[in-house]
């Protein structure tokens, strides 16, 4: 009986611990008059961990350059959208080697579903983004087995700047691609 009650207590503790979410960082994005977007990424303590700058060409394709907190380029992401509205993004490291891809589709309800793959084409995770009536978005991230890893919520202020709060269920930030 004593062992059974200890087992139940351990299971209850494990369930409670797994349901906890940790703040693993924030991002703030602003767009200039040319349509370029600059994003500053911060960790849970408010320290800058890097920046991203995104530009869009005449065909609607976007290129994002990612830099660390010292301004050194650590990678790029290039996104292309096909005639059906599906977006494919290729991520590369600072040497130009492909580190992974992501493919996004939008359903009839306006939800965006994204599948992430490693350089060899193996699925490493998925995410689903939904938008509420105020234009705020919530994204839920899952690993390749379907287990929820974290979430992010993005809101816009009156100036059009985006503020994102990122949460993880395991207190690590590796679920964020950049």
PDB file of C-alpha atoms in Angstrom:
ATOM      1  CA  UNK A   1       0.000   0.000   0.000  1.00  0.00           C
ATOM      2  CA  UNK A   2       2.831   2.345   0.892  1.00  0.00           C
ATOM      3  CA  UNK A   3       4.560   1.639  -2.419  1.00  0.00           C
ATOM      4  CA  UNK A   4       1.335   2.243  -4.328  1.00  0.00           C
ATOM      5  CA  UNK A   5       0.763   5.628  -2.686  1.00  0.00           C
ATOM      6  CA  UNK A   6       4.383   6.619  -3.351  1.00  0.00           C
ATOM      7  CA  UNK A   7       3.979   5.616  -6.991  1.00  0.00           C
ATOM      8  CA  UNK A   8       0.812   7.696  -7.293  1.00  0.00           C
ATOM      9  CA  UNK A   9       2.546  10.694  -5.713  1.00  0.00           C
ATOM     10  CA  UNK A  10       5.484  10.314  -8.103  1.00  0.00           C
ATOM     11  CA  UNK A  11       3.116  10.150 -11.077  1.00  0.00           C
ATOM     12  CA  UNK A  12       1.247  13.233  -9.873  1.00  0.00           C
ATOM     13  CA  UNK A  13       4.537  15.105  -9.483  1.00  0.00           C
ATOM     14  CA  UNK A  14       5.698  14.066 -12.958  1.00  0.00           C
ATOM     15  CA  UNK A  15       2.388  15.175 -14.489  1.00  0.00           C
ATOM     16  CA  UNK A  16       2.536  18.529 -12.706  1.00  0.00           C
ATOM     17  CA  UNK A  17       6.141  19.071 -13.747  1.00  0.00           C
ATOM     18  CA  UNK A  18       5.452  18.194 -17.376  1.00  0.00           C
ATOM     19  CA  UNK A  19       2.533  20.635 -17.517  1.00  0.00           C
ATOM     20  CA  UNK A  20       4.757  23.548 -16.487  1.00  0.00           C
ATOM     21  CA  UNK A  21       5.885  26.018 -19.137  1.00  0.00           C
ATOM     22  CA  UNK A  22       9.019  28.132 -18.969  1.00  0.00           C
ATOM     23  CA  UNK A  23       9.623  31.538 -20.469  1.00  0.00           C
ATOM     24  CA  UNK A  24      12.541  30.946 -22.830  1.00  0.00           C
ATOM     25  CA  UNK A  25      12.668  34.320 -24.544  1.00  0.00           C
ATOM     26  CA  UNK A  26      11.033  37.186 -26.385  1.00  0.00           C
ATOM     27  CA  UNK A  27      11.310  38.775 -29.801  1.00  0.00           C
ATOM     28  CA  UNK A  28      10.383  42.260 -30.947  1.00  0.00           C
ATOM     29  CA  UNK A  29      10.063  43.119 -34.649  1.00  0.00           C
ATOM     30  CA  UNK A  30       9.799  46.463 -36.405  1.00  0.00           C
ATOM     31  CA  UNK A  31       9.414  47.221 -40.126  1.00  0.00           C
ATOM     32  CA  UNK A  32      11.041  50.175 -41.881  1.00  0.00           C
ATOM     33  CA  UNK A  33       9.683  52.271 -44.761  1.00  0.00           C
ATOM     34  CA  UNK A  34      11.233  49.879 -47.295  1.00  0.00           C
ATOM     35  CA  UNK A  35       9.411  46.867 -45.887  1.00  0.00           C
ATOM     36  CA  UNK A  36      12.499  45.362 -44.241  1.00  0.00           C
ATOM     37  CA  UNK A  37      11.840  43.770 -40.845  1.00  0.00           C
ATOM     38  CA  UNK A  38      14.386  43.802 -38.022  1.00  0.00           C
ATOM     39  CA  UNK A  39      13.833  41.446 -35.080  1.00  0.00           C
ATOM     40  CA  UNK A  40      15.702  41.515 -31.768  1.00  0.00           C
ATOM     41  CA  UNK A  41      15.749  38.231 -29.837  1.00  0.00           C
ATOM     42  CA  UNK A  42      16.202  38.138 -26.059  1.00  0.00           C
ATOM     43  CA  UNK A  43      16.515  35.304 -23.564  1.00  0.00           C
ATOM     44  CA  UNK A  44      14.356  34.851 -20.465  1.00  0.00           C
ATOM     45  CA  UNK A  45      16.534  37.341 -18.563  1.00  0.00           C
ATOM     46  CA  UNK A  46      16.188  40.098 -21.146  1.00  0.00           C
ATOM     47  CA  UNK A  47      19.687  39.783 -22.596  1.00  0.00           C
ATOM     48  CA  UNK A  48      19.969  40.116 -26.372  1.00  0.00           C
ATOM     49  CA  UNK A  49      20.860  36.784 -27.955  1.00  0.00           C
ATOM     50  CA  UNK A  50      20.762  37.896 -31.576  1.00  0.00           C
ATOM     51  CA  UNK A  51      19.007  39.748 -34.348  1.00  0.00           C
ATOM     52  CA  UNK A  52      17.326  38.863 -37.634  1.00  0.00           C
ATOM     53  CA  UNK A  53      16.829  41.155 -40.620  1.00  0.00           C
ATOM     54  CA  UNK A  54      14.352  40.177 -43.327  1.00  0.00           C
ATOM     55  CA  UNK A  55      14.057  41.691 -46.793  1.00  0.00           C
ATOM     56  CA  UNK A  56      11.606  40.884 -49.584  1.00  0.00           C
ATOM     57  CA  UNK A  57      12.462  40.867 -53.291  1.00  0.00           C
ATOM     58  CA  UNK A  58      10.217  41.841 -56.204  1.00  0.00           C
ATOM     59  CA  UNK A  59       8.889  38.290 -56.468  1.00  0.00           C
ATOM     60  CA  UNK A  60       7.740  38.169 -52.855  1.00  0.00           C
ATOM     61  CA  UNK A  61      10.550  35.875 -51.742  1.00  0.00           C
ATOM     62  CA  UNK A  62      12.138  36.736 -48.390  1.00  0.00           C
ATOM     63  CA  UNK A  63      15.719  36.439 -47.191  1.00  0.00           C
ATOM     64  CA  UNK A  64      16.536  36.633 -43.495  1.00  0.00           C
ATOM     65  CA  UNK A  65      20.037  37.109 -42.121  1.00  0.00           C
ATOM     66  CA  UNK A  66      20.532  35.899 -38.542  1.00  0.00           C
ATOM     67  CA  UNK A  67      23.240  37.384 -36.323  1.00  0.00           C
ATOM     68  CA  UNK A  68      24.419  36.615 -32.806  1.00  0.00           C
ATOM     69  CA  UNK A  69      24.601  39.178 -30.006  1.00  0.00           C
ATOM     70  CA  UNK A  70      27.976  40.390 -31.319  1.00  0.00           C
ATOM     71  CA  UNK A  71      26.706  41.028 -34.838  1.00  0.00           C
ATOM     72  CA  UNK A  72      28.355  37.996 -36.437  1.00  0.00           C
ATOM     73  CA  UNK A  73      26.285  36.234 -39.109  1.00  0.00           C
ATOM     74  CA  UNK A  74      25.270  32.760 -37.922  1.00  0.00           C
ATOM     75  CA  UNK A  75      22.962  31.811 -40.770  1.00  0.00           C
ATOM     76  CA  UNK A  76      20.343  32.729 -43.334  1.00  0.00           C
ATOM     77  CA  UNK A  77      16.809  31.659 -44.188  1.00  0.00           C
ATOM     78  CA  UNK A  78      15.325  31.960 -47.675  1.00  0.00           C
ATOM     79  CA  UNK A  79      11.566  31.602 -48.183  1.00  0.00           C
ATOM     80  CA  UNK A  80       9.701  31.071 -51.440  1.00  0.00           C
ATOM     81  CA  UNK A  81       5.934  30.910 -51.898  1.00  0.00           C
ATOM     82  CA  UNK A  82       4.350  28.926 -54.721  1.00  0.00           C
ATOM     83  CA  UNK A  83       1.167  29.705 -56.676  1.00  0.00           C
ATOM     84  CA  UNK A  84      -0.923  27.832 -54.100  1.00  0.00           C
ATOM     85  CA  UNK A  85       0.323  29.949 -51.204  1.00  0.00           C
ATOM     86  CA  UNK A  86       2.568  27.229 -49.763  1.00  0.00           C
ATOM     87  CA  UNK A  87       5.884  28.484 -48.391  1.00  0.00           C
ATOM     88  CA  UNK A  88       9.180  26.593 -48.378  1.00  0.00           C
ATOM     89  CA  UNK A  89      12.019  27.948 -46.255  1.00  0.00           C
ATOM     90  CA  UNK A  90      15.623  26.770 -46.495  1.00  0.00           C
ATOM     91  CA  UNK A  91      17.884  27.419 -43.516  1.00  0.00           C
ATOM     92  CA  UNK A  92      21.650  27.669 -43.972  1.00  0.00           C
ATOM     93  CA  UNK A  93      24.536  28.145 -41.569  1.00  0.00           C
ATOM     94  CA  UNK A  94      27.177  30.874 -41.840  1.00  0.00           C
ATOM     95  CA  UNK A  95      29.094  28.772 -44.384  1.00  0.00           C
ATOM     96  CA  UNK A  96      26.098  28.306 -46.678  1.00  0.00           C
ATOM     97  CA  UNK A  97      25.454  24.664 -45.775  1.00  0.00           C
ATOM     98  CA  UNK A  98      21.787  23.677 -45.525  1.00  0.00           C
ATOM     99  CA  UNK A  99      20.820  22.929 -41.917  1.00  0.00           C
ATOM    100  CA  UNK A 100      17.147  22.241 -42.525  1.00  0.00           C
ATOM    101  CA  UNK A 101      13.934  23.196 -44.271  1.00  0.00           C
ATOM    102  CA  UNK A 102      10.391  24.056 -43.308  1.00  0.00           C
ATOM    103  CA  UNK A 103       7.220  23.862 -45.385  1.00  0.00           C
ATOM    104  CA  UNK A 104       4.088  25.801 -44.484  1.00  0.00           C
ATOM    105  CA  UNK A 105       0.526  25.484 -45.726  1.00  0.00           C
ATOM    106  CA  UNK A 106      -2.558  27.459 -44.731  1.00  0.00           C
ATOM    107  CA  UNK A 107      -5.938  25.780 -44.369  1.00  0.00           C
ATOM    108  CA  UNK A 108      -9.399  27.174 -45.095  1.00  0.00           C
ATOM    109  CA  UNK A 109      -9.683  28.514 -41.534  1.00  0.00           C
ATOM    110  CA  UNK A 110      -6.513  30.583 -41.820  1.00  0.00           C
ATOM    111  CA  UNK A 111      -4.435  28.259 -39.648  1.00  0.00           C
ATOM    112  CA  UNK A 112      -0.859  27.682 -40.798  1.00  0.00           C
ATOM    113  CA  UNK A 113       0.666  24.217 -40.495  1.00  0.00           C
ATOM    114  CA  UNK A 114       4.443  23.889 -40.753  1.00  0.00           C
ATOM    115  CA  UNK A 115       6.621  20.783 -41.020  1.00  0.00           C
ATOM    116  CA  UNK A 116      10.314  21.064 -40.121  1.00  0.00           C
ATOM    117  CA  UNK A 117      12.937  18.759 -41.623  1.00  0.00           C
ATOM    118  CA  UNK A 118      16.666  18.215 -41.116  1.00  0.00           C
ATOM    119  CA  UNK A 119      19.193  18.429 -44.002  1.00  0.00           C
ATOM    120  CA  UNK A 120      18.425  14.810 -44.906  1.00  0.00           C
ATOM    121  CA  UNK A 121      14.667  15.320 -45.210  1.00  0.00           C
ATOM    122  CA  UNK A 122      13.711  13.652 -41.922  1.00  0.00           C
ATOM    123  CA  UNK A 123      10.869  15.377 -40.069  1.00  0.00           C
ATOM    124  CA  UNK A 124      12.075  16.963 -36.830  1.00  0.00           C
ATOM    125  CA  UNK A 125       8.855  18.652 -35.756  1.00  0.00           C
ATOM    126  CA  UNK A 126       5.679  20.510 -36.646  1.00  0.00           C
ATOM    127  CA  UNK A 127       3.887  23.678 -35.632  1.00  0.00           C
ATOM    128  CA  UNK A 128       0.376  25.056 -35.971  1.00  0.00           C
ATOM    129  CA  UNK A 129      -0.385  28.767 -35.957  1.00  0.00           C
ATOM    130  CA  UNK A 130      -3.841  30.241 -35.426  1.00  0.00           C
ATOM    131  CA  UNK A 131      -4.935  33.884 -35.483  1.00  0.00           C
ATOM    132  CA  UNK A 132      -7.619  35.356 -33.243  1.00  0.00           C
ATOM    133  CA  UNK A 133     -10.073  38.164 -34.051  1.00  0.00           C
ATOM    134  CA  UNK A 134      -7.575  40.782 -32.845  1.00  0.00           C
ATOM    135  CA  UNK A 135      -4.832  39.605 -35.188  1.00  0.00           C
ATOM    136  CA  UNK A 136      -2.788  37.975 -32.431  1.00  0.00           C
ATOM    137  CA  UNK A 137      -1.222  34.633 -33.334  1.00  0.00           C
ATOM    138  CA  UNK A 138      -0.562  31.562 -31.208  1.00  0.00           C
ATOM    139  CA  UNK A 139       1.817  28.854 -32.404  1.00  0.00           C
ATOM    140  CA  UNK A 140       2.113  25.406 -30.837  1.00  0.00           C
ATOM    141  CA  UNK A 141       5.309  23.448 -31.528  1.00  0.00           C
ATOM    142  CA  UNK A 142       5.506  19.643 -31.489  1.00  0.00           C
ATOM    143  CA  UNK A 143       8.398  17.231 -31.930  1.00  0.00           C
ATOM    144  CA  UNK A 144       8.498  14.467 -34.539  1.00  0.00           C
ATOM    145  CA  UNK A 145       6.471  12.227 -32.233  1.00  0.00           C
ATOM    146  CA  UNK A 146       3.658  14.748 -31.783  1.00  0.00           C
ATOM    147  CA  UNK A 147       4.590  15.761 -28.241  1.00  0.00           C
ATOM    148  CA  UNK A 148       4.078  19.446 -27.467  1.00  0.00           C
ATOM    149  CA  UNK A 149       7.406  21.194 -26.901  1.00  0.00           C
ATOM    150  CA  UNK A 150       6.302  24.781 -26.453  1.00  0.00           C
ATOM    151  CA  UNK A 151       4.348  27.700 -27.789  1.00  0.00           C
ATOM    152  CA  UNK A 152       4.690  31.323 -28.806  1.00  0.00           C
ATOM    153  CA  UNK A 153       2.188  34.153 -28.827  1.00  0.00           C
ATOM    154  CA  UNK A 154       2.587  37.226 -31.018  1.00  0.00           C
ATOM    155  CA  UNK A 155       0.757  40.524 -30.669  1.00  0.00           C
ATOM    156  CA  UNK A 156       1.022  43.817 -32.531  1.00  0.00           C
ATOM    157  CA  UNK A 157       1.141  47.259 -30.980  1.00  0.00           C
ATOM    158  CA  UNK A 158      -0.415  50.430 -32.428  1.00  0.00           C
ATOM    159  CA  UNK A 159       2.741  51.104 -34.456  1.00  0.00           C
ATOM    160  CA  UNK A 160       2.639  47.719 -36.176  1.00  0.00           C
ATOM    161  CA  UNK A 161       5.574  46.299 -34.212  1.00  0.00           C
ATOM    162  CA  UNK A 162       5.328  42.606 -33.289  1.00  0.00           C
ATOM    163  CA  UNK A 163       6.025  41.308 -29.806  1.00  0.00           C
ATOM    164  CA  UNK A 164       6.475  37.575 -29.309  1.00  0.00           C
ATOM    165  CA  UNK A 165       6.569  35.622 -26.056  1.00  0.00           C
ATOM    166  CA  UNK A 166       8.104  32.141 -26.309  1.00  0.00           C
ATOM    167  CA  UNK A 167       7.458  29.326 -23.841  1.00  0.00           C
ATOM    168  CA  UNK A 168       8.902  25.834 -23.592  1.00  0.00           C
ATOM    169  CA  UNK A 169       7.788  22.876 -21.499  1.00  0.00           C
ATOM    170  CA  UNK A 170      11.367  21.714 -20.879  1.00  0.00           C
ATOM    171  CA  UNK A 171      13.207  24.961 -20.084  1.00  0.00           C
ATOM    172  CA  UNK A 172      15.356  24.868 -23.199  1.00  0.00           C
ATOM    173  CA  UNK A 173      15.201  27.033 -26.271  1.00  0.00           C
ATOM    174  CA  UNK A 174      16.236  24.484 -28.898  1.00  0.00           C
ATOM    175  CA  UNK A 175      12.683  24.337 -30.263  1.00  0.00           C
ATOM    176  CA  UNK A 176      13.190  27.777 -31.804  1.00  0.00           C
ATOM    177  CA  UNK A 177      14.798  27.505 -35.216  1.00  0.00           C
ATOM    178  CA  UNK A 178      16.319  30.971 -34.911  1.00  0.00           C
TER     179      UNK A 178
END
